[in-house]
């Protein structure tokens, strides 16, 4: 039942990548908490905090598709190094802004948009390089280890960020991310080069369109995107965490709220070996997304911090079940030659929902109150995810493949041969 860590023992470059990204993700969660907290402190508005997601969505939507195309066309390691250098620069701007007598809210939005755009190039390269560092039979273990890395950072990062904000202030909190990027850059520099495929096409609109056509031809991929977008758009509650924390004790409470979902995700990941026995991957994604919605619905009625944390732990556990099966579907069925472009589309799917969801939650909280905003979102999530069963019957019936995906001579050939999972 426990996690399989054999890829960390066997694969040096994967181990380096794991350590470096663990460090940068840990620091990233300091900024993830500090940005909305600072905006709420400066404006006192959950609606404006929710707008942060909208500001991040537009540059991400543009950058992710291009980032995926570049990840298939150039050295993926070099692309990661350049992205993390730019992220370090953005974090330094946040430090400088926080040290001003009157920090600028527009600067926070501009930097958030900039970091989102850079992440649109970073994440596809990261997803594509990971697939090349391990063997096919190790991909399920890698999906769980990748989740473990993210959830470990997401548990410790937000919790310590709340403590750091309360004890040392926002500028010091942003400095943590700068320091962790130094670790990640050193780890990436030690990994071997990762050049593109021999006949890879230069990044451009044609390669982006080829990737989109390939994704549209695969019913199981469409299912993973649709379910996650629906679930997160309706039930993502994070924009209201700063306001919710005021009811539960202030700055220290916000760290617990941001960390709680990751605790549930961590527990799911550690005891993830059972997922190897599940054949119906599509059904697992849908059912887990509905459980996520039920947990968020319950959060709307929480009257104390421990109850709220318990609801979020349950939500995080359900979301991680969905994420594990979605990552497995992606890694086991997508050829390496187009993995970067698919990773860009994946990023759009799992980032669009939360960004839209936070905007929805923030505006609904201003209009109808915190409890109604959260509970109604959970209920809508359950209903609309449930509709995916009759609307996406092939995805509901989808089962795991028996072998690695063949590398097509071209993306067009991959499109012609796609659609076998049903």
GROMACS .gro file of C-alpha atoms in nm:
model
  422
    1UNK     CA    1   0.000   0.000   0.000
    2UNK     CA    2   0.296   0.235   0.054
    3UNK     CA    3   0.463   0.463  -0.199
    4UNK     CA    4   0.710   0.316  -0.449
    5UNK     CA    5   1.032   0.524  -0.428
    6UNK     CA    6   1.246   0.306  -0.655
    7UNK     CA    7   1.281   0.574  -0.932
    8UNK     CA    8   1.458   0.799  -0.679
    9UNK     CA    9   1.709   0.526  -0.605
   10UNK     CA   10   1.769   0.422  -0.965
   11UNK     CA   11   1.762   0.748  -1.161
   12UNK     CA   12   2.022   1.010  -1.072
   13UNK     CA   13   1.882   1.289  -1.288
   14UNK     CA   14   1.527   1.227  -1.170
   15UNK     CA   15   1.656   1.245  -0.812
   16UNK     CA   16   1.824   1.580  -0.880
   17UNK     CA   17   1.512   1.714  -1.047
   18UNK     CA   18   1.300   1.593  -0.757
   19UNK     CA   19   1.518   1.766  -0.497
   20UNK     CA   20   1.545   2.091  -0.690
   21UNK     CA   21   1.175   2.116  -0.764
   22UNK     CA   22   1.088   2.026  -0.405
   23UNK     CA   23   1.291   2.327  -0.294
   24UNK     CA   24   1.144   2.568  -0.550
   25UNK     CA   25   0.788   2.448  -0.493
   26UNK     CA   26   0.834   2.492  -0.118
   27UNK     CA   27   0.944   2.852  -0.171
   28UNK     CA   28   0.672   2.907  -0.430
   29UNK     CA   29   0.405   2.838  -0.172
   30UNK     CA   30   0.541   3.121   0.044
   31UNK     CA   31   0.460   3.360  -0.238
   32UNK     CA   32   0.135   3.174  -0.313
   33UNK     CA   33   0.015   3.263   0.039
   34UNK     CA   34   0.182   3.600   0.073
   35UNK     CA   35   0.038   3.753  -0.247
   36UNK     CA   36  -0.334   3.719  -0.159
   37UNK     CA   37  -0.266   3.804   0.205
   38UNK     CA   38  -0.086   4.124   0.106
   39UNK     CA   39  -0.358   4.220  -0.143
   40UNK     CA   40  -0.627   4.160   0.121
   41UNK     CA   41  -0.433   4.365   0.376
   42UNK     CA   42  -0.397   4.654   0.130
   43UNK     CA   43  -0.753   4.647  -0.008
   44UNK     CA   44  -0.972   4.461   0.244
   45UNK     CA   45  -1.161   4.304  -0.050
   46UNK     CA   46  -1.207   3.932  -0.125
   47UNK     CA   47  -1.330   4.031  -0.472
   48UNK     CA   48  -0.997   4.196  -0.552
   49UNK     CA   49  -0.815   3.891  -0.419
   50UNK     CA   50  -1.029   3.685  -0.655
   51UNK     CA   51  -0.926   3.910  -0.944
   52UNK     CA   52  -0.570   3.793  -0.888
   53UNK     CA   53  -0.670   3.466  -1.053
   54UNK     CA   54  -0.810   3.652  -1.354
   55UNK     CA   55  -0.487   3.848  -1.390
   56UNK     CA   56  -0.292   3.521  -1.391
   57UNK     CA   57  -0.523   3.337  -1.630
   58UNK     CA   58  -0.478   3.547  -1.944
   59UNK     CA   59  -0.095   3.530  -1.962
   60UNK     CA   60  -0.106   3.162  -1.865
   61UNK     CA   61  -0.355   3.082  -2.142
   62UNK     CA   62  -0.121   3.233  -2.400
   63UNK     CA   63   0.207   3.111  -2.254
   64UNK     CA   64   0.113   2.750  -2.179
   65UNK     CA   65   0.048   2.661  -2.544
   66UNK     CA   66   0.370   2.826  -2.657
   67UNK     CA   67   0.555   2.675  -2.362
   68UNK     CA   68   0.443   2.329  -2.465
   69UNK     CA   69   0.558   2.389  -2.823
   70UNK     CA   70   0.900   2.511  -2.706
   71UNK     CA   71   0.934   2.213  -2.469
   72UNK     CA   72   0.910   1.984  -2.774
   73UNK     CA   73   1.140   2.198  -2.988
   74UNK     CA   74   1.441   2.293  -2.770
   75UNK     CA   75   1.649   2.155  -2.483
   76UNK     CA   76   1.400   2.107  -2.199
   77UNK     CA   77   1.663   2.144  -1.927
   78UNK     CA   78   1.780   2.477  -2.072
   79UNK     CA   79   1.420   2.599  -2.089
   80UNK     CA   80   1.370   2.513  -1.722
   81UNK     CA   81   1.687   2.699  -1.622
   82UNK     CA   82   1.580   3.013  -1.807
   83UNK     CA   83   1.231   3.001  -1.657
   84UNK     CA   84   1.357   2.968  -1.301
   85UNK     CA   85   1.599   3.257  -1.352
   86UNK     CA   86   1.306   3.476  -1.460
   87UNK     CA   87   1.098   3.357  -1.164
   88UNK     CA   88   1.380   3.457  -0.931
   89UNK     CA   89   1.374   3.804  -1.084
   90UNK     CA   90   0.997   3.829  -1.023
   91UNK     CA   91   1.041   3.728  -0.661
   92UNK     CA   92   1.306   3.996  -0.611
   93UNK     CA   93   1.058   4.258  -0.737
   94UNK     CA   94   0.806   4.137  -0.479
   95UNK     CA   95   1.069   4.176  -0.206
   96UNK     CA   96   1.144   4.532  -0.316
   97UNK     CA   97   0.775   4.624  -0.335
   98UNK     CA   98   0.706   4.484   0.013
   99UNK     CA   99   0.987   4.698   0.158
  100UNK     CA  100   0.827   5.022   0.033
  101UNK     CA  101   0.641   5.242   0.283
  102UNK     CA  102   0.330   5.203   0.065
  103UNK     CA  103   0.347   4.879  -0.140
  104UNK     CA  104   0.179   4.897  -0.478
  105UNK     CA  105  -0.119   4.673  -0.549
  106UNK     CA  106  -0.079   4.712  -0.930
  107UNK     CA  107   0.281   4.589  -0.898
  108UNK     CA  108   0.154   4.277  -0.722
  109UNK     CA  109  -0.087   4.207  -1.007
  110UNK     CA  110   0.179   4.271  -1.274
  111UNK     CA  111   0.430   4.040  -1.107
  112UNK     CA  112   0.165   3.774  -1.055
  113UNK     CA  113   0.079   3.791  -1.425
  114UNK     CA  114   0.448   3.777  -1.519
  115UNK     CA  115   0.513   3.473  -1.298
  116UNK     CA  116   0.205   3.304  -1.441
  117UNK     CA  117   0.334   3.358  -1.795
  118UNK     CA  118   0.676   3.218  -1.708
  119UNK     CA  119   0.512   2.921  -1.541
  120UNK     CA  120   0.335   2.857  -1.871
  121UNK     CA  121   0.678   2.772  -2.015
  122UNK     CA  122   0.816   2.609  -1.700
  123UNK     CA  123   0.551   2.347  -1.630
  124UNK     CA  124   0.533   2.190  -1.980
  125UNK     CA  125   0.913   2.159  -1.984
  126UNK     CA  126   0.907   2.002  -1.638
  127UNK     CA  127   0.637   1.751  -1.730
  128UNK     CA  128   0.808   1.663  -2.058
  129UNK     CA  129   1.155   1.620  -1.908
  130UNK     CA  130   1.025   1.395  -1.631
  131UNK     CA  131   0.888   1.143  -1.879
  132UNK     CA  132   1.236   1.111  -2.036
  133UNK     CA  133   1.421   1.051  -1.708
  134UNK     CA  134   1.255   0.720  -1.618
  135UNK     CA  135   1.140   0.396  -1.781
  136UNK     CA  136   0.777   0.338  -1.888
  137UNK     CA  137   0.714   0.087  -1.610
  138UNK     CA  138   0.820   0.349  -1.354
  139UNK     CA  139   0.572   0.614  -1.466
  140UNK     CA  140   0.301   0.527  -1.214
  141UNK     CA  141   0.553   0.547  -0.931
  142UNK     CA  142   0.677   0.877  -1.075
  143UNK     CA  143   0.322   1.017  -1.080
  144UNK     CA  144   0.290   0.938  -0.710
  145UNK     CA  145   0.638   1.077  -0.631
  146UNK     CA  146   0.560   1.395  -0.824
  147UNK     CA  147   0.243   1.430  -0.620
  148UNK     CA  148   0.438   1.363  -0.301
  149UNK     CA  149   0.681   1.639  -0.393
  150UNK     CA  150   0.402   1.885  -0.456
  151UNK     CA  151   0.199   1.794  -0.148
  152UNK     CA  152   0.502   1.800   0.082
  153UNK     CA  153   0.580   2.152  -0.037
  154UNK     CA  154   0.213   2.248  -0.019
  155UNK     CA  155   0.184   2.131   0.343
  156UNK     CA  156   0.499   2.283   0.484
  157UNK     CA  157   0.513   2.592   0.259
  158UNK     CA  158   0.178   2.756   0.341
  159UNK     CA  159   0.193   2.664   0.710
  160UNK     CA  160   0.539   2.815   0.751
  161UNK     CA  161   0.443   3.107   0.529
  162UNK     CA  162   0.166   3.200   0.771
  163UNK     CA  163   0.413   3.187   1.059
  164UNK     CA  164   0.671   3.384   0.860
  165UNK     CA  165   0.421   3.656   0.765
  166UNK     CA  166   0.310   3.695   1.126
  167UNK     CA  167   0.664   3.690   1.272
  168UNK     CA  168   0.885   3.855   1.011
  169UNK     CA  169   0.660   4.030   0.760
  170UNK     CA  170   0.588   3.996   0.391
  171UNK     CA  171   0.928   4.098   0.257
  172UNK     CA  172   1.104   3.818   0.447
  173UNK     CA  173   0.841   3.576   0.324
  174UNK     CA  174   0.917   3.662  -0.039
  175UNK     CA  175   1.292   3.625   0.030
  176UNK     CA  176   1.238   3.256   0.109
  177UNK     CA  177   1.133   3.188  -0.250
  178UNK     CA  178   1.444   3.363  -0.382
  179UNK     CA  179   1.663   3.136  -0.168
  180UNK     CA  180   1.488   2.818  -0.279
  181UNK     CA  181   1.527   2.905  -0.646
  182UNK     CA  182   1.906   2.903  -0.593
  183UNK     CA  183   1.884   2.538  -0.484
  184UNK     CA  184   1.667   2.445  -0.780
  185UNK     CA  185   1.894   2.619  -1.031
  186UNK     CA  186   2.196   2.430  -0.895
  187UNK     CA  187   2.013   2.097  -0.926
  188UNK     CA  188   1.902   2.169  -1.283
  189UNK     CA  189   2.255   2.268  -1.381
  190UNK     CA  190   2.377   1.920  -1.273
  191UNK     CA  191   2.126   1.731  -1.492
  192UNK     CA  192   2.234   1.611  -1.836
  193UNK     CA  193   2.118   1.803  -2.143
  194UNK     CA  194   1.775   1.708  -2.275
  195UNK     CA  195   1.768   1.794  -2.648
  196UNK     CA  196   1.451   1.760  -2.855
  197UNK     CA  197   1.375   1.471  -3.087
  198UNK     CA  198   1.594   1.453  -3.398
  199UNK     CA  199   1.317   1.562  -3.636
  200UNK     CA  200   1.142   1.804  -3.398
  201UNK     CA  201   0.979   2.101  -3.570
  202UNK     CA  202   1.053   2.459  -3.458
  203UNK     CA  203   0.797   2.599  -3.215
  204UNK     CA  204   0.521   2.787  -3.396
  205UNK     CA  205   0.150   2.814  -3.456
  206UNK     CA  206   0.152   2.501  -3.672
  207UNK     CA  207   0.301   2.285  -3.398
  208UNK     CA  208   0.058   2.432  -3.143
  209UNK     CA  209  -0.237   2.354  -3.370
  210UNK     CA  210  -0.106   2.002  -3.425
  211UNK     CA  211  -0.098   1.950  -3.051
  212UNK     CA  212  -0.452   2.082  -3.009
  213UNK     CA  213  -0.579   1.850  -3.284
  214UNK     CA  214  -0.408   1.555  -3.122
  215UNK     CA  215  -0.566   1.635  -2.782
  216UNK     CA  216  -0.910   1.676  -2.944
  217UNK     CA  217  -0.875   1.332  -3.104
  218UNK     CA  218  -0.828   1.158  -2.769
  219UNK     CA  219  -1.148   1.113  -2.568
  220UNK     CA  220  -0.962   1.014  -2.252
  221UNK     CA  221  -0.756   1.334  -2.260
  222UNK     CA  222  -1.064   1.552  -2.316
  223UNK     CA  223  -1.224   1.381  -2.016
  224UNK     CA  224  -0.933   1.461  -1.785
  225UNK     CA  225  -0.939   1.827  -1.889
  226UNK     CA  226  -1.317   1.870  -1.867
  227UNK     CA  227  -1.370   1.706  -1.527
  228UNK     CA  228  -1.093   1.904  -1.361
  229UNK     CA  229  -1.198   2.238  -1.508
  230UNK     CA  230  -1.559   2.187  -1.399
  231UNK     CA  231  -1.466   2.074  -1.047
  232UNK     CA  232  -1.224   2.357  -0.982
  233UNK     CA  233  -1.429   2.634  -1.143
  234UNK     CA  234  -1.722   2.573  -0.913
  235UNK     CA  235  -1.555   2.455  -0.591
  236UNK     CA  236  -1.213   2.621  -0.557
  237UNK     CA  237  -1.234   2.820  -0.228
  238UNK     CA  238  -0.883   2.963  -0.183
  239UNK     CA  239  -0.968   3.325  -0.268
  240UNK     CA  240  -1.178   3.346   0.048
  241UNK     CA  241  -0.914   3.194   0.278
  242UNK     CA  242  -0.775   3.533   0.395
  243UNK     CA  243  -1.127   3.646   0.486
  244UNK     CA  244  -1.216   3.306   0.635
  245UNK     CA  245  -0.901   3.317   0.847
  246UNK     CA  246  -1.025   3.638   1.012
  247UNK     CA  247  -1.307   3.434   1.165
  248UNK     CA  248  -1.064   3.172   1.293
  249UNK     CA  249  -0.782   3.377   1.445
  250UNK     CA  250  -0.597   3.579   1.182
  251UNK     CA  251  -0.260   3.529   1.010
  252UNK     CA  252  -0.170   3.199   1.177
  253UNK     CA  253  -0.502   3.048   1.067
  254UNK     CA  254  -0.448   3.129   0.700
  255UNK     CA  255  -0.147   2.898   0.687
  256UNK     CA  256  -0.352   2.606   0.821
  257UNK     CA  257  -0.626   2.669   0.565
  258UNK     CA  258  -0.382   2.678   0.274
  259UNK     CA  259  -0.200   2.367   0.398
  260UNK     CA  260  -0.500   2.152   0.489
  261UNK     CA  261  -0.585   2.027   0.140
  262UNK     CA  262  -0.225   1.930   0.088
  263UNK     CA  263  -0.231   1.719   0.405
  264UNK     CA  264  -0.513   1.514   0.254
  265UNK     CA  265  -0.327   1.496  -0.076
  266UNK     CA  266  -0.012   1.383   0.104
  267UNK     CA  267  -0.192   1.101   0.285
  268UNK     CA  268  -0.346   0.985  -0.041
  269UNK     CA  269  -0.006   0.987  -0.209
  270UNK     CA  270   0.176   0.797   0.066
  271UNK     CA  271  -0.085   0.520   0.056
  272UNK     CA  272  -0.120   0.527  -0.323
  273UNK     CA  273  -0.010   0.173  -0.407
  274UNK     CA  274  -0.377   0.065  -0.424
  275UNK     CA  275  -0.418   0.274  -0.740
  276UNK     CA  276  -0.223   0.009  -0.935
  277UNK     CA  277  -0.519  -0.227  -0.898
  278UNK     CA  278  -0.774   0.019  -1.042
  279UNK     CA  279  -0.862  -0.049  -1.406
  280UNK     CA  280  -1.132   0.216  -1.462
  281UNK     CA  281  -0.918   0.529  -1.462
  282UNK     CA  282  -1.187   0.753  -1.609
  283UNK     CA  283  -1.447   0.653  -1.350
  284UNK     CA  284  -1.191   0.709  -1.073
  285UNK     CA  285  -1.131   1.067  -1.192
  286UNK     CA  286  -1.503   1.149  -1.201
  287UNK     CA  287  -1.593   0.992  -0.866
  288UNK     CA  288  -1.298   1.158  -0.692
  289UNK     CA  289  -1.399   1.499  -0.833
  290UNK     CA  290  -1.751   1.453  -0.695
  291UNK     CA  291  -1.609   1.370  -0.350
  292UNK     CA  292  -1.402   1.689  -0.372
  293UNK     CA  293  -1.724   1.887  -0.427
  294UNK     CA  294  -1.896   1.723  -0.130
  295UNK     CA  295  -1.606   1.811   0.100
  296UNK     CA  296  -1.612   2.176  -0.013
  297UNK     CA  297  -1.989   2.181   0.040
  298UNK     CA  298  -1.929   2.069   0.400
  299UNK     CA  299  -1.664   2.340   0.443
  300UNK     CA  300  -1.935   2.601   0.392
  301UNK     CA  301  -2.093   2.494   0.721
  302UNK     CA  302  -1.771   2.478   0.930
  303UNK     CA  303  -1.798   2.679   1.251
  304UNK     CA  304  -1.443   2.636   1.377
  305UNK     CA  305  -1.089   2.612   1.241
  306UNK     CA  306  -1.048   2.238   1.322
  307UNK     CA  307  -1.370   2.151   1.136
  308UNK     CA  308  -1.271   2.368   0.840
  309UNK     CA  309  -0.929   2.202   0.829
  310UNK     CA  310  -1.088   1.855   0.842
  311UNK     CA  311  -1.314   1.939   0.546
  312UNK     CA  312  -1.018   2.069   0.348
  313UNK     CA  313  -0.810   1.759   0.430
  314UNK     CA  314  -1.092   1.545   0.289
  315UNK     CA  315  -1.116   1.768  -0.018
  316UNK     CA  316  -0.742   1.746  -0.077
  317UNK     CA  317  -0.745   1.367  -0.048
  318UNK     CA  318  -1.022   1.338  -0.308
  319UNK     CA  319  -0.853   1.585  -0.542
  320UNK     CA  320  -0.526   1.392  -0.524
  321UNK     CA  321  -0.701   1.067  -0.621
  322UNK     CA  322  -0.831   1.247  -0.930
  323UNK     CA  323  -0.488   1.399  -0.999
  324UNK     CA  324  -0.303   1.067  -0.970
  325UNK     CA  325  -0.525   0.902  -1.228
  326UNK     CA  326  -0.514   1.205  -1.458
  327UNK     CA  327  -0.133   1.214  -1.445
  328UNK     CA  328  -0.119   0.841  -1.507
  329UNK     CA  329  -0.344   0.870  -1.813
  330UNK     CA  330  -0.125   1.148  -1.951
  331UNK     CA  331   0.210   0.980  -1.887
  332UNK     CA  332   0.109   0.633  -2.005
  333UNK     CA  333  -0.065   0.731  -2.327
  334UNK     CA  334   0.111   1.037  -2.473
  335UNK     CA  335   0.419   0.988  -2.697
  336UNK     CA  336   0.733   1.172  -2.582
  337UNK     CA  337   0.763   1.368  -2.907
  338UNK     CA  338   0.448   1.566  -2.826
  339UNK     CA  339   0.463   1.546  -2.446
  340UNK     CA  340   0.555   1.913  -2.409
  341UNK     CA  341   0.258   2.037  -2.610
  342UNK     CA  342   0.022   1.809  -2.422
  343UNK     CA  343   0.172   1.930  -2.093
  344UNK     CA  344   0.090   2.286  -2.200
  345UNK     CA  345  -0.272   2.189  -2.259
  346UNK     CA  346  -0.278   1.999  -1.930
  347UNK     CA  347  -0.152   2.308  -1.754
  348UNK     CA  348  -0.431   2.513  -1.904
  349UNK     CA  349  -0.683   2.256  -1.782
  350UNK     CA  350  -0.566   2.231  -1.421
  351UNK     CA  351  -0.483   2.602  -1.384
  352UNK     CA  352  -0.786   2.750  -1.560
  353UNK     CA  353  -1.034   2.590  -1.320
  354UNK     CA  354  -0.870   2.715  -0.997
  355UNK     CA  355  -0.812   3.065  -1.136
  356UNK     CA  356  -1.174   3.096  -1.252
  357UNK     CA  357  -1.292   2.928  -0.934
  358UNK     CA  358  -1.111   3.175  -0.713
  359UNK     CA  359  -1.264   3.464  -0.905
  360UNK     CA  360  -1.610   3.307  -0.864
  361UNK     CA  361  -1.556   3.242  -0.493
  362UNK     CA  362  -1.433   3.595  -0.425
  363UNK     CA  363  -1.722   3.770  -0.600
  364UNK     CA  364  -1.980   3.532  -0.454
  365UNK     CA  365  -1.841   3.595  -0.104
  366UNK     CA  366  -1.878   3.970  -0.150
  367UNK     CA  367  -2.234   3.930  -0.278
  368UNK     CA  368  -2.375   3.640  -0.075
  369UNK     CA  369  -2.132   3.586   0.215
  370UNK     CA  370  -1.852   3.338   0.280
  371UNK     CA  371  -2.062   3.038   0.378
  372UNK     CA  372  -2.295   3.056   0.079
  373UNK     CA  373  -2.008   3.116  -0.161
  374UNK     CA  374  -1.828   2.799  -0.045
  375UNK     CA  375  -2.127   2.567   0.001
  376UNK     CA  376  -2.297   2.660  -0.326
  377UNK     CA  377  -1.972   2.602  -0.515
  378UNK     CA  378  -1.937   2.252  -0.372
  379UNK     CA  379  -2.294   2.164  -0.460
  380UNK     CA  380  -2.260   2.294  -0.816
  381UNK     CA  381  -1.938   2.094  -0.854
  382UNK     CA  382  -2.109   1.767  -0.762
  383UNK     CA  383  -2.394   1.830  -1.003
  384UNK     CA  384  -2.190   1.934  -1.304
  385UNK     CA  385  -1.921   1.669  -1.258
  386UNK     CA  386  -2.202   1.412  -1.239
  387UNK     CA  387  -2.319   1.529  -1.581
  388UNK     CA  388  -1.982   1.421  -1.722
  389UNK     CA  389  -2.092   1.056  -1.694
  390UNK     CA  390  -2.362   1.077  -1.964
  391UNK     CA  391  -2.183   1.349  -2.161
  392UNK     CA  392  -1.844   1.172  -2.170
  393UNK     CA  393  -1.933   0.800  -2.182
  394UNK     CA  394  -1.602   0.692  -2.338
  395UNK     CA  395  -1.409   0.862  -2.060
  396UNK     CA  396  -1.633   0.704  -1.794
  397UNK     CA  397  -1.551   0.360  -1.939
  398UNK     CA  398  -1.182   0.428  -2.008
  399UNK     CA  399  -0.935   0.162  -1.884
  400UNK     CA  400  -0.559   0.165  -1.844
  401UNK     CA  401  -0.345   0.072  -2.149
  402UNK     CA  402  -0.130  -0.239  -2.156
  403UNK     CA  403   0.183  -0.094  -2.323
  404UNK     CA  404   0.376   0.227  -2.377
  405UNK     CA  405   0.252   0.461  -2.653
  406UNK     CA  406   0.432   0.421  -2.984
  407UNK     CA  407   0.629   0.720  -3.108
  408UNK     CA  408   0.450   0.843  -3.424
  409UNK     CA  409   0.642   0.951  -3.731
  410UNK     CA  410   0.448   1.277  -3.706
  411UNK     CA  411   0.175   1.431  -3.498
  412UNK     CA  412  -0.059   1.384  -3.791
  413UNK     CA  413   0.009   1.011  -3.771
  414UNK     CA  414  -0.063   1.021  -3.401
  415UNK     CA  415  -0.397   1.189  -3.464
  416UNK     CA  416  -0.487   0.928  -3.724
  417UNK     CA  417  -0.406   0.648  -3.482
  418UNK     CA  418  -0.560   0.804  -3.170
  419UNK     CA  419  -0.887   0.731  -3.002
  420UNK     CA  420  -0.826   0.366  -2.915
  421UNK     CA  421  -0.894   0.416  -2.546
  422UNK     CA  422  -1.263   0.400  -2.490
   0.00000   0.00000   0.00000
